[in-house]
Short mmCIF file of C-alpha atoms and ligand atoms in Angstrom, two decimals:
data_model
loop_
_atom_site.label_atom_id
_atom_site.label_comp_id
_atom_site.label_asym_id
_atom_site.label_seq_id
_atom_site.Cartn_x
_atom_site.Cartn_y
_atom_site.Cartn_z
CA MET A 1 -11.47 28.95 7.60
CA SER A 2 -8.23 30.17 9.34
CA LEU A 3 -6.32 28.44 12.20
CA ARG A 4 -3.36 29.17 14.56
CA ILE A 5 -1.43 26.38 15.88
CA LYS A 6 1.11 25.38 18.67
CA PRO A 7 4.90 26.21 17.97
CA ALA A 8 6.00 22.47 17.56
CA ALA A 9 3.33 22.05 14.80
CA GLU A 10 4.40 25.23 13.07
CA ARG A 11 7.71 23.83 13.11
CA ALA A 12 6.65 20.52 11.78
CA LEU A 13 4.64 22.32 8.91
CA ARG A 14 7.80 24.35 8.04
CA GLN A 15 9.73 21.21 7.68
CA GLY A 16 7.18 19.82 5.28
CA HIS A 17 5.22 17.43 7.65
CA PRO A 18 1.80 17.24 6.14
CA TRP A 19 -0.49 16.64 9.33
CA VAL A 20 -1.90 18.96 11.95
CA PHE A 21 -3.17 17.13 15.00
CA GLU A 22 -6.37 17.95 16.67
CA GLU A 23 -4.47 19.00 19.93
CA SER A 24 -2.22 21.41 18.13
CA ILE A 25 -4.90 23.85 17.04
CA LEU A 26 -4.84 27.04 19.26
CA LYS A 27 -7.45 29.11 17.52
CA GLN A 28 -9.92 28.47 14.88
CA SER A 29 -11.83 31.19 13.10
CA HIS A 30 -15.29 29.32 13.21
CA LEU A 31 -16.37 25.63 13.36
CA GLY A 32 -15.28 24.00 10.17
CA GLY A 33 -17.23 21.37 8.11
CA THR A 34 -15.66 18.33 6.63
CA GLY A 35 -13.52 19.11 3.74
CA ASP A 36 -13.31 23.01 4.19
CA LEU A 37 -10.17 24.54 3.28
CA ALA A 38 -8.25 25.40 6.40
CA VAL A 39 -5.64 28.08 6.18
CA ILE A 40 -2.83 28.07 8.76
CA TYR A 41 -1.06 31.33 9.49
CA ASP A 42 1.82 31.73 11.82
CA ARG A 43 1.14 33.27 15.33
CA ASP A 44 3.79 35.87 15.10
CA LYS A 45 3.59 37.55 11.70
CA ASN A 46 0.53 36.24 10.43
CA ASN A 47 2.22 34.70 7.52
CA PHE A 48 0.85 31.84 5.31
CA LEU A 49 2.06 28.33 6.46
CA ALA A 50 -0.11 25.91 4.90
CA VAL A 51 -3.72 25.20 3.30
CA GLY A 52 -5.19 21.71 3.89
CA LEU A 53 -8.45 19.76 4.17
CA TYR A 54 -10.16 20.16 7.38
CA ASP A 55 -11.26 16.97 8.77
CA PRO A 56 -13.15 17.16 12.01
CA LEU A 57 -13.72 13.41 12.10
CA SER A 58 -10.03 12.63 12.43
CA PRO A 59 -7.37 13.42 14.93
CA ILE A 60 -5.32 14.50 11.88
CA ARG A 61 -7.44 17.44 11.83
CA VAL A 62 -5.74 19.35 8.97
CA LYS A 63 -4.35 17.37 6.06
CA VAL A 64 -2.14 19.61 4.11
CA LEU A 65 -2.28 20.13 0.52
CA GLN A 66 -0.07 23.05 0.19
CA ALA A 67 2.60 24.60 2.28
CA ARG A 68 4.97 27.54 2.43
CA GLN A 69 3.81 29.13 -0.90
CA PRO A 70 0.02 30.15 -0.97
CA ARG A 71 -1.81 28.69 -3.80
CA LYS A 72 -5.39 28.47 -4.94
CA ILE A 73 -6.93 24.95 -4.43
CA ASN A 74 -8.65 24.50 -7.62
CA ARG A 75 -8.93 22.26 -10.76
CA GLN A 76 -5.53 23.70 -11.87
CA PHE A 77 -3.74 23.01 -8.71
CA PHE A 78 -5.01 19.12 -8.86
CA ILE A 79 -3.86 19.15 -12.56
CA ASP A 80 -0.32 20.34 -11.72
CA ARG A 81 -0.08 17.70 -8.90
CA LEU A 82 -1.27 14.81 -11.18
CA GLU A 83 1.15 15.73 -13.95
CA ALA A 84 3.98 15.96 -11.34
CA ALA A 85 3.05 12.48 -9.99
CA GLN A 86 2.75 10.94 -13.42
CA GLU A 87 6.01 12.35 -14.44
CA LYS A 88 7.65 10.57 -11.32
CA ARG A 89 6.33 7.12 -12.55
CA ASN A 90 7.44 7.40 -16.05
CA PRO A 91 10.65 5.35 -15.64
CA LEU A 92 8.20 2.31 -14.63
CA ILE A 93 6.51 2.65 -18.10
CA SER A 94 9.89 2.18 -19.94
CA GLN A 95 10.33 -0.96 -17.88
CA GLY A 96 7.06 -2.59 -19.37
CA THR A 97 4.77 -1.59 -16.54
CA THR A 98 1.26 -0.37 -16.97
CA GLY A 99 0.00 -1.00 -13.38
CA TYR A 100 1.48 1.29 -10.66
CA ARG A 101 0.47 3.52 -7.92
CA LEU A 102 -0.09 7.06 -9.68
CA ALA A 103 -0.47 9.06 -6.56
CA TYR A 104 0.51 7.95 -3.12
CA GLY A 105 -1.13 10.11 -0.56
CA GLU A 106 0.63 12.85 1.28
CA SER A 107 3.98 12.15 -0.54
CA ASP A 108 2.41 13.15 -3.74
CA GLY A 109 0.37 15.99 -2.32
CA PHE A 110 -2.83 14.13 -2.06
CA PRO A 111 -3.13 13.40 1.58
CA ALA A 112 -5.45 10.51 2.51
CA LEU A 113 -6.12 9.39 -0.98
CA VAL A 114 -4.31 7.04 -3.31
CA LEU A 115 -4.75 6.59 -7.14
CA ASP A 116 -3.69 3.44 -8.78
CA ARG A 117 -3.34 2.75 -12.51
CA TYR A 118 -4.49 -0.53 -13.99
CA GLY A 119 -3.82 -0.25 -17.67
CA GLU A 120 -6.44 2.09 -18.87
CA THR A 121 -8.39 1.79 -15.65
CA LEU A 122 -7.82 4.18 -12.72
CA VAL A 123 -8.83 3.40 -9.18
CA LEU A 124 -9.14 6.28 -6.69
CA LYS A 125 -9.24 5.26 -2.95
CA LEU A 126 -10.24 7.81 -0.25
CA TYR A 127 -9.34 7.39 3.30
CA THR A 128 -11.35 10.57 4.41
CA THR A 129 -14.72 12.07 3.77
CA ALA A 130 -12.84 15.46 3.60
CA TRP A 131 -12.18 14.69 -0.18
CA ILE A 132 -15.82 14.49 -1.08
CA ALA A 133 -16.37 17.91 -1.30
CA HIS A 134 -13.33 18.23 -3.79
CA LEU A 135 -14.23 15.02 -5.80
CA ARG A 136 -15.75 16.78 -8.82
CA GLU A 137 -12.82 19.15 -9.37
CA LEU A 138 -10.41 16.23 -8.76
CA VAL A 139 -12.07 14.12 -11.26
CA ALA A 140 -12.29 16.98 -13.64
CA ALA A 141 -8.51 17.33 -13.23
CA MET A 142 -7.93 13.78 -13.84
CA GLN A 143 -9.71 13.90 -17.13
CA GLU A 144 -7.51 16.77 -18.33
CA ALA A 145 -4.14 15.47 -16.95
CA LEU A 146 -4.49 11.73 -17.52
CA GLU A 147 -5.30 9.24 -20.21
CA PHE A 148 -7.80 6.57 -18.94
CA ASP A 149 -11.09 4.82 -20.12
CA ALA A 150 -12.70 3.91 -16.65
CA LEU A 151 -12.52 5.28 -13.16
CA VAL A 152 -13.65 3.29 -10.14
CA LEU A 153 -14.04 4.79 -6.62
CA ARG A 154 -12.95 2.61 -3.72
CA LEU A 155 -13.69 3.75 -0.06
CA SER A 156 -11.50 2.82 3.02
CA ARG A 157 -13.08 0.33 5.50
CA ALA A 158 -13.80 3.60 7.90
CA LEU A 159 -15.58 5.15 4.99
CA GLN A 160 -17.59 2.06 4.29
CA SER A 161 -18.94 1.89 7.91
CA ASP A 162 -22.61 2.85 8.61
CA ARG A 163 -21.46 5.44 11.26
CA LEU A 164 -20.24 7.77 8.40
CA ASN A 165 -23.29 7.03 6.05
CA VAL A 166 -21.24 7.96 3.02
CA ALA A 167 -23.73 6.21 0.75
CA SER A 168 -26.90 8.08 1.71
CA LEU A 169 -25.20 11.33 2.41
CA TYR A 170 -23.04 11.64 -0.75
CA GLY A 171 -24.46 8.84 -2.88
CA LEU A 172 -21.04 7.25 -2.98
CA ARG A 173 -20.28 3.44 -2.73
CA ASP A 174 -17.16 1.35 -2.63
CA GLY A 175 -16.63 -0.03 -6.10
CA GLN A 176 -18.61 2.45 -7.74
CA GLN A 177 -17.89 3.45 -11.36
CA LEU A 178 -17.28 7.28 -11.71
CA ILE A 179 -16.61 7.20 -15.48
CA GLY A 180 -16.60 4.47 -17.96
CA ASN A 181 -16.89 0.74 -17.45
CA ALA A 182 -13.94 -1.19 -15.70
CA GLY A 183 -15.53 -4.64 -16.55
CA GLU A 184 -15.05 -7.62 -14.42
CA SER A 185 -11.26 -7.37 -14.10
CA ALA A 186 -8.62 -4.85 -15.24
CA GLN A 187 -5.88 -6.09 -17.08
CA PHE A 188 -2.28 -4.61 -16.70
CA VAL A 189 1.41 -5.40 -17.17
CA GLU A 190 3.99 -5.33 -14.40
CA SER A 191 7.58 -5.81 -15.23
CA GLY A 192 6.57 -7.39 -18.42
CA LEU A 193 4.33 -9.82 -16.87
CA LEU A 194 0.60 -9.90 -17.23
CA PHE A 195 -2.00 -9.59 -14.42
CA ALA A 196 -5.64 -8.97 -14.13
CA THR A 197 -7.56 -8.16 -10.95
CA ASP A 198 -10.86 -7.22 -9.70
CA VAL A 199 -10.52 -3.51 -8.95
CA ARG A 200 -14.00 -3.08 -7.61
CA ARG A 201 -13.92 -5.87 -4.93
CA GLY A 202 -10.03 -6.88 -4.38
CA HIS A 203 -7.96 -6.04 -1.37
CA LYS A 204 -6.72 -2.38 -1.21
CA THR A 205 -7.41 -1.27 -4.96
CA GLY A 206 -7.08 -4.85 -6.41
CA PHE A 207 -3.29 -5.43 -6.37
CA PHE A 208 -0.07 -4.89 -4.25
CA PHE A 209 1.96 -2.57 -6.53
CA ASP A 210 4.25 -1.79 -3.46
CA GLN A 211 6.05 -5.30 -3.82
CA ARG A 212 7.02 -4.77 -7.46
CA GLU A 213 10.79 -4.52 -6.61
CA ASN A 214 10.63 -7.30 -4.12
CA ARG A 215 8.98 -9.66 -6.63
CA GLN A 216 11.74 -8.76 -8.98
CA ARG A 217 14.28 -9.92 -6.74
CA VAL A 218 12.42 -13.06 -6.12
CA ARG A 219 12.42 -13.56 -9.82
CA GLU A 220 16.19 -13.28 -10.01
CA LEU A 221 16.63 -15.74 -7.05
CA ALA A 222 14.01 -18.35 -8.12
CA ALA A 223 15.82 -20.30 -10.88
CA GLY A 224 15.54 -23.98 -10.26
CA ARG A 225 14.06 -23.66 -6.88
CA ARG A 226 10.87 -24.86 -5.34
CA VAL A 227 9.09 -21.77 -4.17
CA LEU A 228 6.47 -21.47 -1.48
CA ASP A 229 4.43 -18.33 -1.70
CA VAL A 230 2.68 -17.87 1.70
CA PHE A 231 -0.12 -15.20 1.71
CA SER A 232 0.05 -15.50 -2.06
CA TYR A 233 -3.17 -13.40 -2.85
CA THR A 234 -3.50 -13.38 -6.68
CA GLY A 235 0.07 -14.49 -7.11
CA GLY A 236 2.25 -11.44 -7.62
CA PHE A 237 5.33 -13.28 -6.12
CA ALA A 238 4.36 -16.75 -7.70
CA VAL A 239 4.07 -15.64 -11.20
CA TYR A 240 7.48 -13.66 -10.82
CA ALA A 241 9.00 -16.96 -9.41
CA LEU A 242 7.87 -19.03 -12.35
CA ALA A 243 9.18 -16.22 -14.80
CA GLY A 244 12.54 -16.51 -13.23
CA GLY A 245 12.56 -20.25 -13.65
CA ALA A 246 11.25 -21.71 -10.50
CA ARG A 247 10.91 -25.43 -10.68
CA SER A 248 7.47 -25.31 -8.87
CA VAL A 249 5.35 -22.90 -6.63
CA LEU A 250 3.26 -23.84 -3.95
CA ALA A 251 0.75 -20.87 -3.30
CA LEU A 252 -0.82 -20.71 0.30
CA ASP A 253 -3.73 -18.42 0.88
CA VAL A 254 -7.10 -18.42 2.95
CA SER A 255 -8.87 -17.02 -0.10
CA GLN A 256 -10.11 -19.23 -2.72
CA PRO A 257 -11.00 -16.67 -5.19
CA ALA A 258 -7.30 -15.10 -4.78
CA LEU A 259 -6.00 -18.63 -5.62
CA ASP A 260 -8.45 -18.93 -8.60
CA ALA A 261 -7.07 -15.48 -9.73
CA LEU A 262 -3.71 -16.73 -9.14
CA ARG A 263 -4.18 -19.61 -11.65
CA ARG A 264 -5.53 -17.31 -14.15
CA ASN A 265 -2.56 -15.06 -13.89
CA VAL A 266 -0.21 -18.17 -14.29
CA ALA A 267 -2.15 -19.20 -17.31
CA SER A 268 -2.12 -15.76 -18.98
CA ASN A 269 1.77 -15.67 -18.81
CA GLY A 270 1.76 -19.09 -20.54
CA TYR A 271 3.32 -21.07 -17.55
CA GLU A 272 2.21 -24.73 -17.05
CA GLN A 273 -0.48 -25.16 -14.33
CA THR A 274 1.51 -28.33 -13.51
CA ARG A 275 4.25 -26.22 -11.90
CA VAL A 276 1.82 -24.77 -9.55
CA GLU A 277 0.06 -26.30 -6.46
CA THR A 278 -2.41 -24.19 -4.37
CA LEU A 279 -3.39 -24.72 -0.91
CA ARG A 280 -6.28 -22.96 0.65
CA ALA A 281 -5.78 -22.81 4.32
CA ASP A 282 -5.06 -20.52 7.29
CA ALA A 283 -1.34 -19.81 6.78
CA PHE A 284 -0.32 -20.95 10.26
CA ALA A 285 -2.09 -24.27 10.07
CA GLY A 286 -1.00 -24.48 6.46
CA LEU A 287 2.67 -24.10 7.21
CA ARG A 288 2.44 -26.46 10.13
CA ALA A 289 0.90 -29.10 7.78
CA LEU A 290 3.63 -28.72 5.39
CA GLY A 291 6.28 -29.09 8.03
CA GLU A 292 4.61 -32.30 9.23
CA ALA A 293 4.68 -33.42 5.66
CA ARG A 294 8.37 -32.72 5.71
CA ARG A 295 8.11 -30.66 2.61
CA LYS A 296 11.21 -28.62 1.64
CA PHE A 297 11.59 -25.47 -0.38
CA GLY A 298 14.43 -23.49 -1.82
CA LEU A 299 12.74 -20.13 -1.50
CA VAL A 300 9.81 -19.32 0.96
CA VAL A 301 8.14 -15.95 0.70
CA VAL A 302 6.11 -14.76 3.48
CA ASP A 303 3.99 -11.53 2.79
CA PRO A 304 1.25 -11.29 5.57
CA PRO A 305 -1.39 -8.65 6.00
CA ALA A 306 -0.53 -5.62 8.14
CA PHE A 307 -0.78 -7.31 11.65
CA ALA A 308 0.05 -4.13 13.62
CA ASN A 309 -2.25 -1.22 12.47
CA ARG A 310 -2.61 0.09 15.87
CA ARG A 311 -0.13 0.40 18.62
CA ALA A 312 -2.59 -1.89 20.56
CA ASN A 313 -1.83 -4.68 18.25
CA MET A 314 1.91 -4.52 18.53
CA GLY A 315 2.28 -7.40 20.76
CA ASP A 316 0.17 -9.59 18.77
CA ALA A 317 1.90 -8.63 15.70
CA VAL A 318 5.52 -9.60 17.22
CA LEU A 319 4.03 -12.99 18.16
CA ALA A 320 2.61 -13.50 14.61
CA TYR A 321 5.84 -12.65 12.88
CA ARG A 322 7.79 -14.91 15.43
CA ARG A 323 5.36 -17.83 14.81
CA LEU A 324 5.75 -17.38 10.97
CA VAL A 325 9.56 -17.42 11.22
CA GLU A 326 9.27 -20.41 13.51
CA LEU A 327 6.85 -22.35 11.20
CA ALA A 328 8.80 -21.29 7.87
CA LEU A 329 12.39 -22.34 8.96
CA PRO A 330 11.85 -26.03 8.99
CA LEU A 331 10.59 -25.97 5.36
CA LEU A 332 13.94 -24.25 4.00
CA ALA A 333 16.06 -26.71 2.02
CA GLU A 334 19.65 -26.42 2.75
CA ASP A 335 20.56 -23.38 0.82
CA GLY A 336 17.12 -22.27 1.15
CA ILE A 337 16.15 -18.36 1.19
CA LEU A 338 13.44 -16.92 3.27
CA VAL A 339 11.81 -13.63 2.25
CA MET A 340 9.87 -12.04 5.18
CA SER A 341 7.75 -8.99 4.51
CA SER A 342 5.93 -6.42 6.72
CA CYS A 343 3.51 -3.79 5.79
CA SER A 344 3.03 -2.75 9.40
CA SER A 345 4.04 0.94 9.50
CA ARG A 346 4.52 0.63 13.15
CA ILE A 347 7.50 -1.65 12.94
CA GLY A 348 10.46 -0.06 11.39
CA LEU A 349 13.14 -1.74 9.18
CA ASP A 350 15.76 -2.13 11.97
CA PRO A 351 13.26 -3.58 14.40
CA PHE A 352 11.90 -5.88 12.01
CA LYS A 353 15.44 -7.16 11.17
CA GLU A 354 16.06 -7.70 14.94
CA LEU A 355 12.67 -9.39 15.35
CA ILE A 356 13.30 -11.86 12.34
CA THR A 357 17.01 -12.71 13.39
CA ARG A 358 15.97 -13.20 17.01
CA SER A 359 12.98 -15.33 16.26
CA ALA A 360 15.21 -17.42 14.14
CA ALA A 361 17.71 -17.70 16.98
CA VAL A 362 15.19 -18.67 19.39
CA ALA A 363 14.08 -21.43 17.13
CA GLY A 364 17.72 -22.62 16.84
CA HIS A 365 18.81 -21.12 13.42
CA GLU A 366 21.16 -18.40 12.42
CA LEU A 367 19.56 -16.39 9.70
CA GLU A 368 21.75 -14.11 7.73
CA ILE A 369 19.93 -11.05 6.00
CA PHE A 370 21.71 -10.57 2.70
CA ALA A 371 19.29 -7.89 1.39
CA SER A 372 16.44 -5.63 2.41
CA SER A 373 14.40 -3.33 0.33
CA THR A 374 11.24 -0.97 0.72
CA HIS A 375 8.86 0.42 -1.70
CA GLY A 376 9.52 1.36 -5.23
CA LEU A 377 9.50 4.95 -6.83
CA ASP A 378 5.69 4.87 -7.01
CA HIS A 379 5.58 4.92 -3.28
CA PRO A 380 7.63 7.78 -2.51
CA ILE A 381 8.44 8.30 1.08
CA GLY A 382 7.68 11.96 1.53
CA PHE A 383 7.61 11.90 5.41
CA PRO A 384 8.57 9.31 7.86
CA GLU A 385 4.99 8.00 8.41
CA ALA A 386 4.82 7.12 4.59
CA ALA A 387 7.23 4.38 4.92
CA TYR A 388 5.45 1.08 5.73
CA LEU A 389 6.76 -1.78 3.68
CA LYS A 390 9.97 -3.71 4.22
CA ALA A 391 11.14 -7.24 2.93
CA LEU A 392 14.15 -9.11 4.24
CA PHE A 393 15.97 -11.57 2.12
CA CYS A 394 17.56 -14.06 4.27
CA ARG A 395 19.51 -17.23 4.05
CA LEU A 396 20.51 -19.74 6.88
CA GLY A 397 23.85 -19.20 8.39
CA SER A 398 26.14 -22.34 8.59
N1 LIG B 401 1.76 -11.42 -1.46
C1 LIG B 401 0.63 -10.85 -2.12
C2 LIG B 401 -0.09 -9.99 -1.20
C3 LIG B 401 -0.59 -10.60 0.07
S1 LIG B 401 -2.10 -9.79 0.69
C4 LIG B 401 1.00 -10.24 -3.47
O1 LIG B 401 2.20 -9.86 -3.71
O2 LIG B 401 0.01 -9.73 -4.19
C5 LIG B 401 -2.48 -10.80 2.08
C6 LIG B 401 -3.15 -12.00 1.79
O3 LIG B 401 -3.12 -12.75 2.98
C7 LIG B 401 -4.59 -11.80 1.25
O4 LIG B 401 -4.66 -12.60 -0.01
C8 LIG B 401 -5.48 -12.71 2.15
O5 LIG B 401 -6.47 -13.47 1.67
C9 LIG B 401 -4.37 -13.51 2.94
N2 LIG B 401 -4.59 -13.97 4.33
C10 LIG B 401 -5.04 -13.10 5.46
N3 LIG B 401 -5.05 -13.76 6.41
C11 LIG B 401 -4.74 -15.06 6.27
C12 LIG B 401 -4.42 -16.21 7.08
N4 LIG B 401 -4.51 -16.28 8.31
N5 LIG B 401 -3.92 -17.25 6.39
C13 LIG B 401 -3.77 -17.36 5.04
N6 LIG B 401 -3.94 -16.31 4.36
C14 LIG B 401 -4.29 -15.13 4.86
#
């Protein structure tokens, strides 16, 4: 199908933005189906602008696969994209890392899709039904371009909803094995540390690779400190802290299976369980209880789930971050370090810095941010909306 779009949308495409919104479409050759290839021509000269996946169920109506130069969208196209993505990640492999994001959506030319590697297991997560029509070619391309033993399919929450009926329409389920057998847990190495995760049922695709560099910084700061890992999940930060010589780690999460997995990750790296305490609780209640018990920590990591996914949640998100700062500050030892992270794409780095320092000020503390960072090289930021993660490393001012 072919499309004509508004001037501002044409400009955005020319600048490399990968989305065409529903309201930008002026003319459409015919009613498109999910996953049809939509070719966009400019209004003046009828030149090719871009080709992408038509997505009638989403306000992001066309998700661009290729812009500027026309190309056939076929197996070879996907192979080239996968090889380019793999090449970008090669520096990680030399750092002793076998678990990483192999393709990060639009920024790697695969809109609304991520592909993660867990050692020999690949996990493909789809965020739109528009990919389903191309799944066969994509998987064939993966088999040619990449080495792996097992491939697991994960579906976004929207794709799992009954409304979309992906299971009965296409026979696809969240956690389905497309190739090989991933087993109960997939093992991988991150920065020389061993982890195992449940790629069929775990959060996202099983692990949060986006925090690798922030964990590394925690490892460098942890020596001799008592560490509190809030929203610990399976212990990414906790294990790095132990590796960095933390005196002890207290991991706080609401999920018992996550804390059990954390203990296993501690054990597989050879650290004594006596250095680790786990607390299954709601983070807000757990932090309050630790405060009442007058516990003190030299390093507190707070890595909550995205509070603000939609604009409507912004107010709640701001309150939640403010409350977390307020609860975490009294737990800091004298030279304590607070690491505050946010994966809400709606809150940018500068507003987040301001929110955290102001929250501390309201609670009567001066917080100095001595470092901040975003995602690593396996989460390239190809366009502004691709940036979501930030972590602030703060210490108490005198
Ligand atoms: N820091 C982790 C990732 C955190 S993911 C890492 O580096 O891997 C967010 C975690 O927050 C999940 O494990 C989830 O179980 C937990 N969680 C969500 N809401 C919570 C709450 N109210 N209290 C405590 N934990 C919560």
